[in-house]
PDB file of C-alpha atoms in Angstrom:
ATOM      1  CA  MET A1477       0.000   0.000   0.000  1.00 64.00           C
ATOM      2  CA  GLY A1478       2.895   2.379   0.564  1.00 88.00           C
ATOM      3  CA  ARG A1479       2.992   5.627   2.470  1.00 89.00           C
ATOM      4  CA  THR A1480       0.608   8.566   2.543  1.00 91.00           C
ATOM      5  CA  THR A1481       0.661  12.019   4.088  1.00 93.00           C
ATOM      6  CA  ILE A1482      -2.063  12.988   6.546  1.00 94.00           C
ATOM      7  CA  GLY A1483      -3.013  16.020   8.589  1.00 94.00           C
ATOM      8  CA  VAL A1484      -5.679  16.736  11.205  1.00 97.00           C
ATOM      9  CA  ALA A1485      -7.356  20.129  11.429  1.00 97.00           C
ATOM     10  CA  ILE A1486     -10.298  22.127  12.691  1.00 98.00           C
ATOM     11  CA  ASP A1487     -12.061  23.713   9.741  1.00 95.00           C
ATOM     12  CA  ILE A1488     -12.967  27.388  10.070  1.00 96.00           C
ATOM     13  CA  PRO A1489     -16.705  27.703   9.310  1.00 96.00           C
ATOM     14  CA  GLN A1490     -18.226  30.259   6.943  1.00 96.00           C
ATOM     15  CA  PRO A1491     -18.159  33.180   6.629  1.00 97.00           C
ATOM     16  CA  TRP A1492     -14.817  33.349   8.478  1.00 97.00           C
ATOM     17  CA  GLY A1493     -13.199  30.444   6.647  1.00 96.00           C
ATOM     18  CA  GLY A1494     -13.867  32.088   3.297  1.00 95.00           C
ATOM     19  CA  GLU A1495     -12.601  35.452   4.536  1.00 96.00           C
ATOM     20  CA  LEU A1496      -9.358  34.003   5.850  1.00 96.00           C
ATOM     21  CA  THR A1497      -8.762  31.830   2.786  1.00 95.00           C
ATOM     22  CA  ALA A1498      -9.338  34.923   0.596  1.00 95.00           C
ATOM     23  CA  ALA A1499      -6.830  36.862   2.703  1.00 95.00           C
ATOM     24  CA  ARG A1500      -4.264  34.108   2.191  1.00 95.00           C
ATOM     25  CA  LEU A1501      -4.880  34.158  -1.562  1.00 95.00           C
ATOM     26  CA  ALA A1502      -4.579  37.961  -1.569  1.00 94.00           C
ATOM     27  CA  ALA A1503      -1.200  37.648   0.149  1.00 95.00           C
ATOM     28  CA  GLY A1504      -0.025  35.587  -2.809  1.00 94.00           C
ATOM     29  CA  ASP A1505       0.300  32.363  -0.833  1.00 92.00           C
ATOM     30  CA  PRO A1506      -0.109  29.606  -3.452  1.00 87.00           C
ATOM     31  CA  VAL A1507      -1.019  27.019  -0.808  1.00 85.00           C
ATOM     32  CA  ALA A1508      -4.344  28.838  -0.250  1.00 87.00           C
ATOM     33  CA  GLN A1509      -5.660  27.361  -3.501  1.00 85.00           C
ATOM     34  CA  HIS A1510      -5.517  23.879  -1.977  1.00 84.00           C
ATOM     35  CA  VAL A1511      -5.733  24.485   1.773  1.00 86.00           C
ATOM     36  CA  PRO A1512      -8.814  26.220   3.214  1.00 89.00           C
ATOM     37  CA  ALA A1513      -8.454  28.193   6.460  1.00 94.00           C
ATOM     38  CA  HIS A1514      -8.006  25.909   9.462  1.00 96.00           C
ATOM     39  CA  VAL A1515      -6.410  25.397  12.860  1.00 97.00           C
ATOM     40  CA  THR A1516      -3.905  22.546  12.603  1.00 95.00           C
ATOM     41  CA  LEU A1517      -4.011  19.762  15.179  1.00 96.00           C
ATOM     42  CA  LEU A1518      -1.469  17.583  13.331  1.00 94.00           C
ATOM     43  CA  GLY A1519       0.654  19.041  10.561  1.00 91.00           C
ATOM     44  CA  PRO A1520       1.626  17.089   7.452  1.00 91.00           C
ATOM     45  CA  THR A1521       2.784  13.674   8.657  1.00 92.00           C
ATOM     46  CA  GLU A1522       3.806  10.683   6.588  1.00 92.00           C
ATOM     47  CA  VAL A1523       2.365   7.340   7.692  1.00 93.00           C
ATOM     48  CA  GLU A1524       2.030   3.835   6.299  1.00 92.00           C
ATOM     49  CA  ALA A1525      -1.278   3.692   4.403  1.00 91.00           C
ATOM     50  CA  ALA A1526      -1.990   0.377   6.148  1.00 94.00           C
ATOM     51  CA  VAL A1527      -2.294   2.164   9.525  1.00 95.00           C
ATOM     52  CA  LEU A1528      -5.076   4.540   8.399  1.00 95.00           C
ATOM     53  CA  PRO A1529      -7.793   2.315   9.940  1.00 95.00           C
ATOM     54  CA  ALA A1530      -5.969   2.394  13.299  1.00 96.00           C
ATOM     55  CA  ILE A1531      -5.574   6.173  13.061  1.00 96.00           C
ATOM     56  CA  ASP A1532      -9.273   6.488  12.215  1.00 96.00           C
ATOM     57  CA  SER A1533     -10.206   4.433  15.301  1.00 96.00           C
ATOM     58  CA  HIS A1534      -7.876   6.506  17.465  1.00 97.00           C
ATOM     59  CA  LEU A1535      -9.281   9.837  16.205  1.00 97.00           C
ATOM     60  CA  ALA A1536     -12.853   8.613  16.744  1.00 97.00           C
ATOM     61  CA  ALA A1537     -11.941   7.829  20.366  1.00 97.00           C
ATOM     62  CA  VAL A1538     -10.301  11.266  20.751  1.00 97.00           C
ATOM     63  CA  ALA A1539     -13.484  12.928  19.499  1.00 97.00           C
ATOM     64  CA  ARG A1540     -15.661  10.924  21.903  1.00 97.00           C
ATOM     65  CA  ALA A1541     -13.441  12.017  24.811  1.00 97.00           C
ATOM     66  CA  HIS A1542     -13.626  15.767  24.098  1.00 98.00           C
ATOM     67  CA  ARG A1543     -16.499  18.204  24.095  1.00 96.00           C
ATOM     68  CA  ALA A1544     -17.366  21.040  21.766  1.00 97.00           C
ATOM     69  CA  PHE A1545     -15.848  24.437  22.563  1.00 97.00           C
ATOM     70  CA  THR A1546     -15.658  27.985  21.258  1.00 98.00           C
ATOM     71  CA  VAL A1547     -12.702  29.445  19.394  1.00 98.00           C
ATOM     72  CA  ARG A1548     -12.157  33.173  19.287  1.00 98.00           C
ATOM     73  CA  LEU A1549      -9.770  34.606  16.737  1.00 98.00           C
ATOM     74  CA  ARG A1550      -8.317  38.042  17.387  1.00 97.00           C
ATOM     75  CA  GLY A1551      -5.607  40.008  15.634  1.00 96.00           C
ATOM     76  CA  THR A1552      -2.461  38.849  13.916  1.00 96.00           C
ATOM     77  CA  GLY A1553       0.869  37.386  14.899  1.00 91.00           C
ATOM     78  CA  THR A1554       3.984  36.113  13.202  1.00 92.00           C
ATOM     79  CA  PHE A1555       6.637  33.461  13.616  1.00 89.00           C
ATOM     80  CA  ARG A1556       9.247  35.641  11.900  1.00 83.00           C
ATOM     81  CA  PRO A1557      12.217  35.539  11.839  1.00 84.00           C
ATOM     82  CA  ILE A1558      12.160  31.771  12.575  1.00 83.00           C
ATOM     83  CA  THR A1559       9.691  31.008   9.765  1.00 84.00           C
ATOM     84  CA  GLN A1560       8.076  33.310   7.230  1.00 87.00           C
ATOM     85  CA  VAL A1561       4.516  32.998   8.557  1.00 93.00           C
ATOM     86  CA  VAL A1562       1.822  35.518   9.467  1.00 95.00           C
ATOM     87  CA  PHE A1563      -1.294  34.229  11.209  1.00 95.00           C
ATOM     88  CA  VAL A1564      -4.547  35.202  12.854  1.00 97.00           C
ATOM     89  CA  ALA A1565      -4.220  34.423  16.544  1.00 96.00           C
ATOM     90  CA  VAL A1566      -6.395  32.025  18.520  1.00 97.00           C
ATOM     91  CA  ALA A1567      -7.373  34.153  21.522  1.00 96.00           C
ATOM     92  CA  ALA A1568      -9.735  31.670  23.213  1.00 96.00           C
ATOM     93  CA  GLY A1569      -9.931  27.914  22.832  1.00 97.00           C
ATOM     94  CA  ILE A1570      -6.151  27.567  23.022  1.00 96.00           C
ATOM     95  CA  GLY A1571      -6.256  25.006  25.845  1.00 96.00           C
ATOM     96  CA  GLU A1572      -8.860  22.898  24.065  1.00 97.00           C
ATOM     97  CA  CYS A1573      -6.809  22.929  20.839  1.00 97.00           C
ATOM     98  CA  GLU A1574      -3.708  21.927  22.822  1.00 97.00           C
ATOM     99  CA  GLN A1575      -5.593  19.064  24.488  1.00 97.00           C
ATOM    100  CA  LEU A1576      -6.845  17.794  21.125  1.00 97.00           C
ATOM    101  CA  HIS A1577      -3.350  18.091  19.640  1.00 96.00           C
ATOM    102  CA  THR A1578      -1.854  16.066  22.507  1.00 95.00           C
ATOM    103  CA  ALA A1579      -4.595  13.442  22.252  1.00 97.00           C
ATOM    104  CA  VAL A1580      -4.137  13.100  18.469  1.00 96.00           C
ATOM    105  CA  LEU A1581      -0.400  12.517  18.986  1.00 94.00           C
ATOM    106  CA  ALA A1582      -1.088   9.722  21.489  1.00 94.00           C
ATOM    107  CA  SER A1583      -1.574   7.259  18.612  1.00 92.00           C
ATOM    108  CA  THR A1584       1.383   4.913  18.187  1.00 88.00           C
ATOM    109  CA  ALA A1585       0.685   5.001  14.420  1.00 89.00           C
ATOM    110  CA  ILE A1586       1.510   8.728  14.280  1.00 90.00           C
ATOM    111  CA  VAL A1587       5.099   9.929  14.502  1.00 84.00           C
ATOM    112  CA  PRO A1588       4.883  13.680  13.890  1.00 78.00           C
ATOM    113  CA  ALA A1589       7.530  15.582  11.983  1.00 76.00           C
ATOM    114  CA  ALA A1590       6.919  18.789  13.962  1.00 68.00           C
ATOM    115  CA  LYS A1591       9.964  21.010  14.257  1.00 77.00           C
ATOM    116  CA  PHE A1592       8.382  23.587  16.564  1.00 81.00           C
ATOM    117  CA  PRO A1593       6.220  23.563  19.702  1.00 86.00           C
ATOM    118  CA  TYR A1594       2.463  23.451  19.047  1.00 91.00           C
ATOM    119  CA  HIS A1595       0.858  26.891  18.794  1.00 92.00           C
ATOM    120  CA  PRO A1596      -2.758  26.975  17.541  1.00 96.00           C
ATOM    121  CA  HIS A1597      -3.272  29.636  14.847  1.00 96.00           C
ATOM    122  CA  VAL A1598      -4.740  30.264  11.386  1.00 96.00           C
ATOM    123  CA  THR A1599      -2.037  30.858   8.759  1.00 95.00           C
ATOM    124  CA  ILE A1600      -2.842  33.769   6.435  1.00 95.00           C
ATOM    125  CA  ALA A1601       0.514  34.139   4.655  1.00 94.00           C
ATOM    126  CA  GLN A1602       3.509  31.854   4.413  1.00 93.00           C
ATOM    127  CA  ASN A1603       6.715  31.938   2.396  1.00 89.00           C
ATOM    128  CA  VAL A1604       5.778  35.042   0.411  1.00 93.00           C
ATOM    129  CA  ASP A1605       7.884  38.174   0.078  1.00 93.00           C
ATOM    130  CA  PRO A1606       8.304  40.293   3.238  1.00 94.00           C
ATOM    131  CA  ALA A1607       6.133  43.151   1.930  1.00 95.00           C
ATOM    132  CA  ARG A1608       3.210  40.753   1.488  1.00 94.00           C
ATOM    133  CA  LEU A1609       3.778  39.306   4.948  1.00 94.00           C
ATOM    134  CA  ASP A1610       3.761  42.844   6.377  1.00 95.00           C
ATOM    135  CA  ALA A1611       0.580  43.704   4.462  1.00 95.00           C
ATOM    136  CA  ALA A1612      -1.234  40.569   5.647  1.00 95.00           C
ATOM    137  CA  PHE A1613      -0.143  41.312   9.218  1.00 95.00           C
ATOM    138  CA  ALA A1614      -1.488  44.884   9.002  1.00 96.00           C
ATOM    139  CA  ASP A1615      -4.651  44.099   7.020  1.00 95.00           C
ATOM    140  CA  LEU A1616      -5.983  41.618   9.582  1.00 96.00           C
ATOM    141  CA  ALA A1617      -4.608  43.226  12.746  1.00 96.00           C
ATOM    142  CA  GLY A1618      -8.143  44.070  13.870  1.00 97.00           C
ATOM    143  CA  TYR A1619      -9.684  40.774  12.791  1.00 97.00           C
ATOM    144  CA  GLU A1620     -12.126  39.132  15.197  1.00 97.00           C
ATOM    145  CA  ALA A1621     -14.314  36.064  14.925  1.00 97.00           C
ATOM    146  CA  ALA A1622     -15.874  33.510  17.253  1.00 98.00           C
ATOM    147  CA  PHE A1623     -17.358  30.158  16.357  1.00 97.00           C
ATOM    148  CA  ALA A1624     -18.264  26.808  17.873  1.00 97.00           C
ATOM    149  CA  VAL A1625     -15.927  23.895  17.255  1.00 98.00           C
ATOM    150  CA  ASP A1626     -17.840  20.628  17.288  1.00 97.00           C
ATOM    151  CA  GLY A1627     -15.358  18.447  15.450  1.00 97.00           C
ATOM    152  CA  PHE A1628     -12.210  18.030  13.399  1.00 98.00           C
ATOM    153  CA  THR A1629     -11.176  16.382  10.132  1.00 97.00           C
ATOM    154  CA  LEU A1630      -8.518  13.888   9.055  1.00 97.00           C
ATOM    155  CA  PHE A1631      -7.092  14.953   5.695  1.00 95.00           C
ATOM    156  CA  GLU A1632      -5.036  12.965   3.233  1.00 93.00           C
ATOM    157  CA  HIS A1633      -2.695  14.564   0.705  1.00 87.00           C
ATOM    158  CA  ASP A1634      -3.517  13.426  -2.828  1.00 82.00           C
ATOM    159  CA  ASP A1635      -1.244  13.112  -5.848  1.00 78.00           C
ATOM    160  CA  GLY A1636      -2.418  16.502  -7.172  1.00 75.00           C
ATOM    161  CA  GLY A1637      -1.165  18.424  -4.130  1.00 72.00           C
ATOM    162  CA  ARG A1638      -4.609  18.853  -2.603  1.00 80.00           C
ATOM    163  CA  TRP A1639      -5.695  17.932   0.911  1.00 86.00           C
ATOM    164  CA  ARG A1640      -8.794  15.735   0.724  1.00 90.00           C
ATOM    165  CA  PRO A1641     -11.052  15.031   3.701  1.00 92.00           C
ATOM    166  CA  HIS A1642     -10.628  11.390   4.700  1.00 93.00           C
ATOM    167  CA  ALA A1643     -12.928  11.371   7.742  1.00 95.00           C
ATOM    168  CA  GLU A1644     -14.720  13.810  10.044  1.00 97.00           C
ATOM    169  CA  TYR A1645     -15.082  13.406  13.794  1.00 98.00           C
ATOM    170  CA  ARG A1646     -17.651  15.034  16.096  1.00 97.00           C
ATOM    171  CA  LEU A1647     -16.715  16.075  19.625  1.00 97.00           C
ATOM    172  CA  THR A1648     -19.320  14.317  21.740  1.00 95.00           C
ATOM    173  CA  ALA A1649     -18.119  14.180  25.359  1.00 92.00           C
ATOM    174  CA  GLU A1650     -20.549  15.628  27.890  1.00 85.00           C
ATOM    175  CA  HIS A1651     -18.115  16.439  30.715  1.00 66.00           C
TER     176      HIS A1651
END
């Protein structure tokens, strides 16, 4: 079966998802064509295709163990000079995103390739020229949104460079 690349993310609902994806396109970030606005729980990670059923079972259990929560986005931030990224900041829901991230990584089938500590955010410009990074940072400095998060999605990278939804999981815990 070979290897495949997966990712796990919280989709940003409309109208905010469309606004943030449009901002990323406006910044000239070519990835925006294939990657809608999201909060990453697991960045691109290569796995054996044969372990996808085990990962699916694990993510379903993670979803059952966590409850829905609210995310508030507010303002912009950057990871420069370490990486050429500008993002909209997660101002509330950080702890819940961190808990989901940690739970996702608890699968023995997932060995993440993360180079940096986890920091929930919504990328709006990456690896574009500095003037475009500056413009994206300034343009969305006053950005605010709040929405309910009731689930997350497992994505698989296809041969055409697009991330395709593989499975969706609803957060159903009551505690």
